[in-house]
Coordinates of C-alpha atoms in Angstrom, one line a residue:
X1 CA 8.2 -19.8 -1.7
X2 CA 9.0 -19.7 2.0
X3 CA 7.0 -18.1 4.8
X4 CA 8.8 -14.9 5.6
X5 CA 7.6 -15.1 9.2
X6 CA 5.8 -11.7 9.5
X7 CA 2.8 -11.1 11.8
X8 CA -0.5 -11.4 10.0
X9 CA -2.5 -8.2 9.5
X10 CA -6.0 -7.8 8.2
X11 CA -7.2 -4.6 6.5
X12 CA -10.2 -3.0 4.8
X13 CA -9.9 -0.8 1.7
X14 CA -12.7 1.7 1.6
X15 CA -13.8 3.6 -1.5
X16 CA -13.6 7.4 -0.6
X17 CA -16.9 8.5 -2.1
X18 CA -17.1 12.3 -2.0
X19 CA -20.9 12.2 -1.8
X20 CA -20.9 9.8 1.1
X21 CA -18.0 11.4 3.1
X22 CA -19.5 10.8 6.6
X23 CA -20.2 7.1 5.7
X24 CA -16.6 6.7 4.6
X25 CA -15.3 7.9 7.9
X26 CA -17.9 5.9 9.8
X27 CA -16.8 2.7 8.0
X28 CA -13.2 3.4 8.9
X29 CA -14.3 3.7 12.6
X30 CA -16.2 0.5 12.3
X31 CA -13.2 -1.3 10.9
X32 CA -11.2 -0.1 14.0
X33 CA -14.0 -1.2 16.4
X34 CA -14.2 -4.6 14.7
X35 CA -10.5 -5.2 15.3
X36 CA -8.9 -4.8 11.9
X37 CA -5.3 -3.7 11.9
X38 CA -5.3 -1.4 8.9
X39 CA -7.6 0.8 6.8
X40 CA -6.6 2.0 3.3
X41 CA -8.1 4.3 0.7
X42 CA -7.6 4.7 -3.1
X43 CA -5.8 7.9 -4.2
X44 CA -7.1 9.3 -7.5
X45 CA -6.9 13.1 -7.2
X46 CA -8.2 13.7 -10.7
X47 CA -11.5 12.0 -9.9
X48 CA -14.0 14.5 -8.6
X49 CA -16.3 11.7 -7.4
X50 CA -13.7 10.8 -4.8
X51 CA -12.4 12.6 -1.7
X52 CA -8.8 13.8 -1.7
X53 CA -7.1 10.9 0.0
X54 CA -4.5 12.9 2.0
X55 CA -7.2 15.1 3.5
X56 CA -9.3 12.0 4.2
X57 CA -6.3 10.2 5.9
X58 CA -5.8 13.1 8.2
X59 CA -9.4 13.3 9.1
X60 CA -9.7 9.5 9.7
X61 CA -6.5 9.7 11.8
X62 CA -8.2 12.2 14.1
X63 CA -11.4 10.2 14.2
X64 CA -9.7 6.9 15.2
X65 CA -7.1 5.9 17.8
X66 CA -5.5 2.6 17.0
X67 CA -6.0 1.4 13.5
X68 CA -3.1 2.0 11.0
X69 CA -3.6 4.0 7.9
X70 CA -2.4 4.0 4.3
X71 CA -3.2 5.1 0.8
X72 CA -3.7 2.3 -1.8
X73 CA -1.7 3.7 -3.5
X74 CA -0.4 7.3 -3.9
X75 CA 0.6 8.2 -7.5
X76 CA 4.0 9.8 -7.2
X77 CA 3.7 12.0 -10.3
X78 CA 1.1 14.0 -8.4
X79 CA 3.0 14.1 -5.1
X80 CA 6.3 15.9 -5.3
X81 CA 8.7 13.8 -3.1
X82 CA 9.8 16.6 -0.8
X83 CA 6.2 17.6 -0.1
X84 CA 5.2 13.9 0.2
X85 CA 7.9 13.3 2.8
X86 CA 6.7 16.3 4.9
X87 CA 3.1 15.3 4.6
X88 CA 3.8 11.6 5.5
X89 CA 5.9 12.5 8.5
X90 CA 3.4 15.1 9.7
X91 CA 0.5 12.6 9.4
X92 CA 2.6 9.9 11.2
X93 CA 3.3 12.4 14.1
X94 CA -0.3 13.4 14.4
X95 CA -1.5 9.8 14.4
X96 CA 1.2 8.7 16.8
X97 CA 2.9 6.3 14.4
X98 CA 0.0 4.8 12.6
X99 CA 0.8 5.8 9.0
X100 CA 2.5 3.8 6.2
X101 CA 3.3 5.1 2.8
X102 CA 2.2 3.1 -0.3
X103 CA 3.4 4.4 -3.6
X104 CA 2.9 3.7 -7.3
X105 CA 4.1 5.2 -10.6
X106 CA 0.7 6.4 -11.7
X107 CA -1.4 4.9 -14.5
X108 CA -4.0 7.3 -15.9
X109 CA -1.6 9.5 -17.8
X110 CA -4.2 11.6 -19.5
X111 CA -5.8 12.4 -16.1
X112 CA -2.4 12.9 -14.5
X113 CA -1.3 15.3 -17.3
X114 CA -4.6 17.2 -17.0
X115 CA -3.5 18.2 -13.4
X116 CA -0.3 19.6 -14.7
X117 CA 2.1 16.7 -14.1
X118 CA 4.5 15.7 -16.8
X119 CA 3.5 12.7 -18.9
X120 CA 6.1 9.9 -18.5
X121 CA 6.8 6.7 -20.2
X122 CA 6.6 3.5 -18.1
X123 CA 10.4 3.4 -17.8
X124 CA 10.7 7.1 -16.9
X125 CA 7.9 6.6 -14.3
X126 CA 9.9 3.9 -12.5
X127 CA 13.1 6.0 -12.6
X128 CA 11.1 8.9 -11.1
X129 CA 9.7 6.7 -8.4
X130 CA 13.2 5.5 -7.4
X131 CA 14.4 9.1 -7.2
X132 CA 11.4 10.0 -5.2
X133 CA 12.0 7.2 -2.6
X134 CA 15.6 8.4 -2.1
X135 CA 14.4 12.0 -1.5
X136 CA 11.7 10.9 0.9
X137 CA 14.1 8.8 2.9
X138 CA 16.7 11.6 3.0
X139 CA 14.0 14.0 4.3
X140 CA 13.0 11.7 7.1
X141 CA 16.7 11.3 8.1
X142 CA 16.6 14.3 10.3
X143 CA 19.9 13.6 12.1
X144 CA 22.0 13.3 9.0
X145 CA 24.5 16.2 8.4
X146 CA 23.8 19.0 5.9
X147 CA 20.9 19.8 3.7
X148 CA 19.5 17.6 1.0
X149 CA 20.8 18.2 -2.5
X150 CA 19.5 15.9 -5.3
X151 CA 19.9 16.4 -9.0
X152 CA 17.9 13.7 -10.7
X153 CA 16.4 13.4 -14.2
X154 CA 12.9 13.9 -12.8
X155 CA 13.3 15.4 -9.4
X156 CA 15.6 18.0 -8.0
X157 CA 16.1 19.2 -4.5
X158 CA 18.4 22.2 -3.8
X159 CA 19.4 22.6 -0.2
X160 CA 16.2 21.2 1.4
X161 CA 16.3 21.1 5.2
X162 CA 15.7 17.7 6.7
X163 CA 12.7 16.7 8.8
X164 CA 10.5 16.3 10.5
X165 CA 11.3 12.8 11.7
X166 CA 8.3 10.6 11.6
X167 CA 6.9 9.2 14.9
X168 CA 8.0 5.7 13.8
X169 CA 10.0 4.2 10.9
X170 CA 7.4 4.5 8.1
X171 CA 7.3 1.6 5.7
X172 CA 7.3 2.3 2.0
X173 CA 5.1 -0.2 0.1
X174 CA 5.1 -0.3 -3.7
X175 CA 2.3 -1.3 -6.0
X176 CA 4.4 -3.3 -8.4
X177 CA 3.8 -5.9 -11.2
X178 CA 6.4 -5.6 -13.9
X179 CA 10.1 -6.7 -13.5
X180 CA 11.6 -3.2 -13.1
X181 CA 9.2 -2.3 -10.4
X182 CA 9.6 -5.6 -8.7
X183 CA 13.4 -5.2 -8.7
X184 CA 13.0 -1.7 -7.3
X185 CA 10.8 -3.2 -4.5
X186 CA 13.6 -5.6 -3.7
X187 CA 16.3 -3.0 -3.6
X188 CA 14.6 -0.1 -1.8
X189 CA 11.1 -0.8 -0.6
X190 CA 9.7 -2.2 2.6
X191 CA 6.6 -3.9 1.2
X192 CA 5.1 -5.3 -2.0
X193 CA 1.4 -4.4 -2.5
X194 CA -0.2 -6.0 -5.6
X195 CA -3.8 -6.9 -6.1
X196 CA -4.9 -10.5 -6.5
X197 CA -7.4 -9.9 -9.4
X198 CA -4.6 -8.2 -11.4
X199 CA -2.2 -11.0 -10.7
X200 CA -5.0 -13.4 -11.7
X201 CA -3.3 -16.5 -10.2
X202 CA -1.3 -17.3 -7.1
X203 CA 1.5 -18.4 -9.4
X204 CA 2.1 -14.8 -10.3
X205 CA 2.8 -14.1 -6.6
X206 CA 5.6 -16.7 -6.6
X207 CA 7.1 -15.2 -9.8
X208 CA 7.0 -11.7 -8.2
X209 CA 8.5 -12.9 -5.0
X210 CA 11.3 -14.6 -6.9
X211 CA 12.3 -11.3 -8.6
X212 CA 12.0 -9.3 -5.4
X213 CA 14.0 -11.8 -3.4
X214 CA 16.8 -11.9 -6.0
X215 CA 17.0 -8.1 -6.2
X216 CA 17.0 -7.8 -2.4
X217 CA 19.9 -10.3 -2.1
X218 CA 21.8 -8.5 -4.8
X219 CA 21.4 -5.3 -2.8
X220 CA 22.7 -6.9 0.4
X221 CA 19.3 -7.3 2.0
X222 CA 17.3 -10.2 3.2
X223 CA 14.1 -11.1 1.4
X224 CA 12.5 -11.0 4.8
X225 CA 13.1 -7.3 4.9
X226 CA 10.2 -6.9 2.5
X227 CA 6.7 -7.4 3.8
X228 CA 4.3 -9.0 1.3
X229 CA 0.8 -7.5 1.1
X230 CA -2.2 -8.4 -1.0
X231 CA -5.4 -6.6 -2.1
X232 CA -8.2 -9.2 -2.3
X233 CA -10.8 -8.9 -5.0
X234 CA -13.4 -10.9 -2.9
X235 CA -13.6 -12.7 0.4
X236 CA -11.7 -15.9 0.4
X237 CA -12.0 -18.8 2.9
X238 CA -9.5 -18.9 5.8
X239 CA -7.8 -22.0 4.4
X240 CA -7.0 -20.2 1.2
X241 CA -5.6 -17.2 2.9
X242 CA -3.5 -19.4 5.2
X243 CA -2.1 -21.1 2.1
X244 CA -1.2 -17.7 0.7
X245 CA 0.6 -16.8 3.9
X246 CA 2.5 -20.1 4.3
X247 CA 3.3 -20.7 0.6
X248 CA 3.8 -17.2 -0.7
X249 CA 4.6 -15.2 2.4
X250 CA 1.6 -12.9 2.3
X251 CA 1.1 -11.3 5.7
X252 CA -1.3 -8.4 5.0
X253 CA -4.7 -9.2 3.6
X254 CA -6.8 -6.2 2.4
X255 CA -10.4 -6.6 1.5
X256 CA -12.4 -4.0 -0.5
X257 CA -15.3 -3.6 1.8
X258 CA -18.1 -1.1 2.5
X259 CA -20.7 -3.4 4.0
X260 CA -20.4 -3.3 7.9
X261 CA -21.4 -7.0 8.1
X262 CA -18.6 -7.9 5.7
X263 CA -16.0 -6.0 7.7
X264 CA -17.2 -7.5 11.0
X265 CA -17.1 -11.0 9.5
X266 CA -13.6 -10.5 8.1
X267 CA -12.4 -9.2 11.5
X268 CA -14.3 -11.6 13.8
X269 CA -14.3 -14.8 11.8
X270 CA -11.8 -14.8 9.0
X271 CA -8.8 -13.1 10.7
X272 CA -8.7 -15.4 13.8
X273 CA -9.2 -18.5 11.7
X274 CA -6.3 -17.6 9.4
X275 CA -4.0 -16.7 12.3
X276 CA -4.8 -20.1 14.0
X277 CA -4.1 -22.1 10.9
X278 CA -0.8 -20.2 10.2
X279 CA 0.3 -20.4 13.9
X280 CA -0.3 -24.2 13.9
X281 CA 1.8 -24.7 10.8
X282 CA 4.6 -22.4 12.0
X283 CA 4.7 -24.2 15.3
X284 CA 5.2 -27.5 13.4
X285 CA 8.0 -25.9 11.4
X286 CA 10.4 -24.2 13.9
X287 CA 12.8 -23.3 11.1
X288 CA 10.6 -20.4 10.0
X289 CA 12.2 -17.2 11.2
X290 CA 9.8 -14.9 13.0
X291 CA 9.5 -11.1 12.5
X292 CA 8.5 -9.2 15.5
X293 CA 5.2 -7.4 15.7
X294 CA 4.6 -3.8 14.6
X295 CA 4.0 -2.3 11.2
X296 CA 7.5 -1.5 10.1
X297 CA 11.1 -0.9 11.3
X298 CA 12.7 0.9 8.4
X299 CA 15.7 3.0 9.2
X300 CA 15.4 6.4 7.6
X301 CA 19.1 7.0 8.0
X302 CA 20.4 3.8 6.4
X303 CA 17.7 3.0 3.9
X304 CA 15.1 0.2 4.1
X305 CA 15.4 -2.4 6.9
X306 CA 13.0 -5.1 8.0
X307 CA 9.3 -4.3 7.8
X308 CA 6.9 -5.9 10.3
X309 CA 4.4 -5.3 9.1
X310 CA -9.9 -14.7 -9.2
X311 CA -12.1 -11.7 -9.5
X312 CA -15.8 -12.1 -8.7
X313 CA -18.8 -11.1 -10.7
X314 CA -19.3 -7.5 -11.9
X315 CA -22.3 -5.4 -10.7
X316 CA -23.9 -2.2 -12.0
X317 CA -21.9 1.0 -11.9
X318 CA -22.8 4.6 -12.7
X319 CA -22.6 5.9 -16.2
X320 CA -19.0 7.2 -16.3
X321 CA -15.6 5.6 -16.1
X322 CA -14.3 2.9 -13.7
X323 CA -14.0 3.7 -10.0
X324 CA -11.0 6.0 -9.5
X325 CA -10.8 6.8 -13.2
X326 CA -11.7 10.1 -14.8
X327 CA -15.4 10.7 -15.1
X328 CA -18.3 11.6 -12.8
X329 CA -19.5 8.0 -12.2
X330 CA -19.6 6.7 -8.6
X331 CA -20.0 3.3 -7.2
X332 CA -23.6 2.4 -6.6
X333 CA -22.9 -0.3 -4.1
X334 CA -20.0 -1.3 -1.9
X335 CA -20.7 -5.0 -2.6
X336 CA -18.5 -4.9 -5.7
X337 CA -15.1 -6.4 -6.2
X338 CA -12.2 -4.2 -7.2
X339 CA -12.2 -3.5 -10.9
X340 CA -8.5 -4.2 -11.7
X341 CA -8.8 -3.8 -15.5
X342 CA -7.9 -0.2 -15.3
X343 CA -6.4 0.3 -11.9
X344 CA -3.0 2.2 -11.9
X345 CA -0.1 -0.2 -11.4

C-alpha cells in the first residue's frame, strides 16, 4: 500500500476519569507542552465513571492554545446530527480551528438504549451515520442557498437554518472496521481511525486501505483525500511506526497514555525519530505526492476533500465493566493498554 504523503502527527488519548478531572486536564496540557499535535478522549456518555466528553473538550480547549482536539470516537446515536454540527462548529470557533470530528456508529446498544436512543441493527447504524454526515456537512455549508431539509430513514431535518461555519474545514474521521463502514469512509469521510489491537495485524490495515481506496475512486475521489489514523495499544519502536507510515499510509499515531513520562518520551523521542526515518525514505522516493501541512481541508460546500491531517499485557481493573462500558468501575492505572475486546466500533 502506498505512502499517501500526509504530514505525520502524534497524539495522546487520555481516559476521561470523572474522579480525576483535574488530572485529565493537566495531562492534556502536558501533552501540549511536550509538543504533541493532538489530544483525544473516549466518548461514552452512559458511563458515569467518565466525564462527558463534549464538556471536557470545551474545557480543555480553553485550557490549551495550540494542540488539536478530538473525541475518539463520538457515538452518533447519542448525538443528533443537527446538534452535533452546531456543537462541533462552535467548539472549532472557540478553539480557533483546533477541533476535528471523529464519529462511530455506537456499540454498546443496551447502554445506548438506556439513554433513550433507538436500538439499531449494524446495517441501520451505518445508514444512520451516512445520513448524519450529510446533515452535518450541510449545516456547516453556511453560504449554500435555502434551509436544510432532509427526510431520511433515521434522521429528519425540516427547514434548519445553516451555520455557524467552523473556523476551519473540520475533518470527519470514522472509526471503521467492517466493509460497509470502510466503503462509507472512502465515499464521504476525511479520515479512517481504527485501533491496532482491534485490527490485530498490520495486514488488516492493508485490507482496509484497499476497500477505502476503491470506494474513494468509485466516488470520484483520490485515496489521498482520506487521512489514515491509528490508535496504538502500546508504545512501538520508531522503526515500526515508520514502516506503518511508509507501507500502509498511517500518518496520525495516537497512544493511550496517562503517565507524564510516557507522553514526554513519545513526543521528544519517538515522534522526531519516526519523522526522520519517513523523511529520509520520502526523499529517496520523489514519486510520493506530498500533502500540505494542517489538520484538514474539507470543503463543507462540496463534500469531503483532502485531509491533511498486538495488544500488550492486561493489568488489574476495578470491579465493574471495561473502561468506557456500563458499570461503575474505573481504571486503576493509566499504564494499561486499550482494552479493544469491547470497544465500540
